[in-house]
Amino acid sequence: MKAARTIVAAAASGLAVAGLGLLLVLAAFTLLDGLLRATLNMPIDLVREIGDMIAAIAGACCLPIALLQRNNIVLRLFERILPPSGVRVIDTLAALLVEIVMIAMAWQFLLFSLKTMRAGDVTWLLNWPKAPFWFAVDAILWAAVAVQAFVLAEEMTGRRPASEPEGVA
């Protein structure tokens, strides 16, 4: 399980770094767009053209690492009143619920991507198809589904990463 965690963590970290890189490039181009617009009245149309789709990809890239590190909201009220086995059952059910939500999100993005592709939706200036951007978001969401399945397996087996204390999730 430790080797699997290493592989999953490397993939999730790689996606997070890629997302951060995309976000930094978008921020730099947005800044440049603002400067060129204000000084020379020459905006960079590409920023408005695909900026929202790049931001969606960058945001999705952060989900797998957040799920793996269990950086979600957790109520720890039950730790005071239930035995550790009861808390583990609740944590497992919560991980299952997160998995179901992630599957629903990925499925809905797949449907949206297919709809966008069938409609032939393109960007307004360059006429670039929008579907590939949304398929990229969807692929990342399915990667997040796989990461959450791994987290669920860890919860079900009672194996938490060594760096994470039992009371933190």
mmCIF file of C-alpha atoms in Angstrom:
data_model
loop_
_atom_site.group_PDB
_atom_site.id
_atom_site.type_symbol
_atom_site.label_atom_id
_atom_site.label_comp_id
_atom_site.label_asym_id
_atom_site.label_seq_id
_atom_site.Cartn_x
_atom_site.Cartn_y
_atom_site.Cartn_z
ATOM 1 C CA MET A 1 0.000 0.000 0.000
ATOM 2 C CA LYS A 2 2.963 2.305 0.652
ATOM 3 C CA ALA A 3 4.233 1.939 -2.919
ATOM 4 C CA ALA A 4 0.754 2.628 -4.266
ATOM 5 C CA ARG A 5 0.527 5.759 -2.094
ATOM 6 C CA THR A 6 3.865 6.945 -3.462
ATOM 7 C CA ILE A 7 2.648 6.547 -7.042
ATOM 8 C CA VAL A 8 -0.722 8.198 -6.352
ATOM 9 C CA ALA A 9 0.972 11.056 -4.468
ATOM 10 C CA ALA A 10 3.449 11.617 -7.305
ATOM 11 C CA ALA A 11 0.655 11.746 -9.888
ATOM 12 C CA ALA A 12 -1.483 14.060 -7.751
ATOM 13 C CA SER A 13 1.485 16.310 -7.027
ATOM 14 C CA GLY A 14 2.368 16.410 -10.710
ATOM 15 C CA LEU A 15 -1.152 17.516 -11.574
ATOM 16 C CA ALA A 16 -1.047 20.166 -8.852
ATOM 17 C CA VAL A 17 2.264 21.526 -10.154
ATOM 18 C CA ALA A 18 0.873 21.573 -13.704
ATOM 19 C CA GLY A 19 -2.217 23.421 -12.469
ATOM 20 C CA LEU A 20 -0.141 25.938 -10.587
ATOM 21 C CA GLY A 21 2.031 26.435 -13.666
ATOM 22 C CA LEU A 22 -1.037 27.059 -15.812
ATOM 23 C CA LEU A 23 -2.407 29.480 -13.253
ATOM 24 C CA LEU A 24 0.877 31.396 -13.108
ATOM 25 C CA VAL A 25 1.041 31.637 -16.900
ATOM 26 C CA LEU A 26 -2.566 32.839 -16.980
ATOM 27 C CA ALA A 27 -1.806 35.413 -14.272
ATOM 28 C CA ALA A 28 1.231 36.688 -16.184
ATOM 29 C CA PHE A 29 -0.746 36.990 -19.414
ATOM 30 C CA THR A 30 -3.626 38.673 -17.582
ATOM 31 C CA LEU A 31 -1.197 41.219 -16.125
ATOM 32 C CA LEU A 32 0.391 41.771 -19.528
ATOM 33 C CA ASP A 33 -3.072 42.101 -21.086
ATOM 34 C CA GLY A 34 -4.003 44.785 -18.547
ATOM 35 C CA LEU A 35 -0.777 46.687 -19.093
ATOM 36 C CA LEU A 36 -1.051 46.565 -22.884
ATOM 37 C CA ARG A 37 -4.725 47.525 -22.721
ATOM 38 C CA ALA A 38 -4.020 50.512 -20.454
ATOM 39 C CA THR A 39 -0.872 51.799 -22.146
ATOM 40 C CA LEU A 40 -1.118 50.939 -25.849
ATOM 41 C CA ASN A 41 -4.810 50.055 -26.202
ATOM 42 C CA MET A 42 -3.670 46.642 -27.498
ATOM 43 C CA PRO A 43 -5.287 43.908 -25.408
ATOM 44 C CA ILE A 44 -4.303 40.270 -25.718
ATOM 45 C CA ASP A 45 -7.529 38.730 -26.963
ATOM 46 C CA LEU A 46 -6.328 35.212 -26.197
ATOM 47 C CA VAL A 47 -6.562 35.963 -22.461
ATOM 48 C CA ARG A 48 -10.285 36.684 -22.644
ATOM 49 C CA GLU A 49 -10.722 33.987 -25.259
ATOM 50 C CA ILE A 50 -9.512 30.988 -23.243
ATOM 51 C CA GLY A 51 -8.746 32.360 -19.784
ATOM 52 C CA ASP A 52 -11.828 30.880 -18.136
ATOM 53 C CA MET A 53 -11.156 27.451 -19.601
ATOM 54 C CA ILE A 54 -7.499 27.531 -18.548
ATOM 55 C CA ALA A 55 -8.586 28.535 -15.038
ATOM 56 C CA ALA A 56 -11.025 25.591 -14.974
ATOM 57 C CA ILE A 57 -8.228 23.190 -15.903
ATOM 58 C CA ALA A 58 -5.901 24.706 -13.308
ATOM 59 C CA GLY A 59 -8.566 24.480 -10.614
ATOM 60 C CA ALA A 60 -9.364 20.871 -11.449
ATOM 61 C CA CYS A 61 -5.663 20.015 -11.235
ATOM 62 C CA CYS A 62 -5.754 20.858 -7.516
ATOM 63 C CA LEU A 63 -8.530 18.416 -6.641
ATOM 64 C CA PRO A 64 -6.541 15.146 -6.622
ATOM 65 C CA ILE A 65 -3.877 16.400 -4.185
ATOM 66 C CA ALA A 66 -6.529 17.997 -1.962
ATOM 67 C CA LEU A 67 -8.425 14.707 -1.838
ATOM 68 C CA LEU A 68 -5.296 12.662 -1.192
ATOM 69 C CA GLN A 69 -4.202 14.929 1.648
ATOM 70 C CA ARG A 70 -7.755 14.945 3.000
ATOM 71 C CA ASN A 71 -7.901 18.731 2.906
ATOM 72 C CA ASN A 72 -11.659 18.779 3.202
ATOM 73 C CA ILE A 73 -13.915 20.038 5.950
ATOM 74 C CA VAL A 74 -14.205 17.488 8.734
ATOM 75 C CA LEU A 75 -16.324 17.520 11.865
ATOM 76 C CA ARG A 76 -14.540 15.860 14.761
ATOM 77 C CA LEU A 77 -17.425 15.935 17.218
ATOM 78 C CA PHE A 78 -17.738 12.138 17.159
ATOM 79 C CA GLU A 79 -14.142 11.595 18.344
ATOM 80 C CA ARG A 80 -15.224 12.642 21.814
ATOM 81 C CA ILE A 81 -18.237 10.361 22.062
ATOM 82 C CA LEU A 82 -17.439 7.305 19.896
ATOM 83 C CA PRO A 83 -14.695 4.705 20.088
ATOM 84 C CA PRO A 84 -11.999 4.807 17.371
ATOM 85 C CA SER A 85 -13.769 2.062 15.414
ATOM 86 C CA GLY A 86 -16.946 4.178 15.267
ATOM 87 C CA VAL A 87 -14.981 7.207 14.108
ATOM 88 C CA ARG A 88 -13.374 5.042 11.420
ATOM 89 C CA VAL A 89 -16.815 3.951 10.192
ATOM 90 C CA ILE A 90 -17.930 7.585 9.983
ATOM 91 C CA ASP A 91 -14.709 8.575 8.174
ATOM 92 C CA THR A 92 -15.187 5.696 5.738
ATOM 93 C CA LEU A 93 -18.777 6.738 5.047
ATOM 94 C CA ALA A 94 -17.624 10.325 4.517
ATOM 95 C CA ALA A 95 -14.938 9.143 2.074
ATOM 96 C CA LEU A 96 -17.593 7.115 0.243
ATOM 97 C CA LEU A 97 -19.852 10.163 0.020
ATOM 98 C CA VAL A 98 -16.990 12.249 -1.382
ATOM 99 C CA GLU A 99 -16.330 9.479 -3.921
ATOM 100 C CA ILE A 100 -19.979 9.512 -5.017
ATOM 101 C CA VAL A 101 -19.913 13.307 -5.402
ATOM 102 C CA MET A 102 -16.676 13.140 -7.417
ATOM 103 C CA ILE A 103 -18.134 10.486 -9.727
ATOM 104 C CA ALA A 104 -21.247 12.630 -10.229
ATOM 105 C CA MET A 105 -19.104 15.684 -11.039
ATOM 106 C CA ALA A 106 -16.914 13.785 -13.491
ATOM 107 C CA TRP A 107 -19.969 12.261 -15.147
ATOM 108 C CA GLN A 108 -21.672 15.644 -15.503
ATOM 109 C CA PHE A 109 -18.517 17.175 -16.994
ATOM 110 C CA LEU A 110 -18.348 14.290 -19.451
ATOM 111 C CA LEU A 111 -21.934 14.976 -20.519
ATOM 112 C CA PHE A 112 -21.186 18.706 -20.770
ATOM 113 C CA SER A 113 -18.044 18.055 -22.826
ATOM 114 C CA LEU A 114 -19.923 15.787 -25.203
ATOM 115 C CA LYS A 115 -22.705 18.366 -25.543
ATOM 116 C CA THR A 116 -20.151 21.101 -26.249
ATOM 117 C CA MET A 117 -18.467 18.899 -28.861
ATOM 118 C CA ARG A 118 -21.749 17.979 -30.570
ATOM 119 C CA ALA A 119 -22.827 21.625 -30.643
ATOM 120 C CA GLY A 120 -19.541 22.609 -32.262
ATOM 121 C CA ASP A 121 -19.063 25.327 -29.643
ATOM 122 C CA VAL A 122 -16.007 27.455 -30.438
ATOM 123 C CA THR A 123 -14.292 30.490 -28.958
ATOM 124 C CA TRP A 124 -15.610 33.798 -30.215
ATOM 125 C CA LEU A 125 -12.463 35.187 -31.887
ATOM 126 C CA LEU A 126 -10.126 32.376 -32.876
ATOM 127 C CA ASN A 127 -12.855 29.788 -33.446
ATOM 128 C CA TRP A 128 -11.009 27.221 -31.348
ATOM 129 C CA PRO A 129 -13.197 24.302 -30.272
ATOM 130 C CA LYS A 130 -14.066 24.490 -26.578
ATOM 131 C CA ALA A 131 -14.698 20.767 -26.116
ATOM 132 C CA PRO A 132 -10.999 19.765 -25.732
ATOM 133 C CA PHE A 133 -10.660 22.127 -22.760
ATOM 134 C CA TRP A 134 -13.708 20.615 -21.065
ATOM 135 C CA PHE A 135 -12.568 17.073 -21.874
ATOM 136 C CA ALA A 136 -9.268 17.954 -20.154
ATOM 137 C CA VAL A 137 -11.171 19.112 -17.062
ATOM 138 C CA ASP A 138 -13.203 15.920 -17.165
ATOM 139 C CA ALA A 139 -10.101 13.728 -17.441
ATOM 140 C CA ILE A 140 -8.633 15.435 -14.400
ATOM 141 C CA LEU A 141 -11.890 14.926 -12.508
ATOM 142 C CA TRP A 142 -11.757 11.198 -13.334
ATOM 143 C CA ALA A 143 -8.192 11.188 -11.987
ATOM 144 C CA ALA A 144 -9.605 12.767 -8.820
ATOM 145 C CA VAL A 145 -12.197 9.965 -8.699
ATOM 146 C CA ALA A 146 -9.353 7.438 -8.805
ATOM 147 C CA VAL A 147 -7.476 9.274 -6.040
ATOM 148 C CA GLN A 148 -10.594 9.365 -3.868
ATOM 149 C CA ALA A 149 -11.077 5.633 -4.478
ATOM 150 C CA PHE A 150 -7.564 5.163 -3.114
ATOM 151 C CA VAL A 151 -8.413 7.337 -0.088
ATOM 152 C CA LEU A 152 -11.582 5.298 0.431
ATOM 153 C CA ALA A 153 -9.545 2.083 0.333
ATOM 154 C CA GLU A 154 -7.182 3.535 2.938
ATOM 155 C CA GLU A 155 -10.124 4.462 5.154
ATOM 156 C CA MET A 156 -11.728 1.044 4.766
ATOM 157 C CA THR A 157 -8.517 -0.747 5.703
ATOM 158 C CA GLY A 158 -7.673 1.683 8.499
ATOM 159 C CA ARG A 159 -4.381 2.627 6.868
ATOM 160 C CA ARG A 160 -3.598 6.292 7.071
ATOM 161 C CA PRO A 161 -0.365 7.787 5.818
ATOM 162 C CA ALA A 162 2.405 7.907 8.417
ATOM 163 C CA SER A 163 2.578 11.716 8.239
ATOM 164 C CA GLU A 164 -1.118 12.053 9.114
ATOM 165 C CA PRO A 165 -2.134 11.600 12.750
ATOM 166 C CA GLU A 166 -5.226 9.456 13.341
ATOM 167 C CA GLY A 167 -7.317 12.440 14.440
ATOM 168 C CA VAL A 168 -6.649 14.548 11.333
ATOM 169 C CA ALA A 169 -8.474 14.097 8.064
#
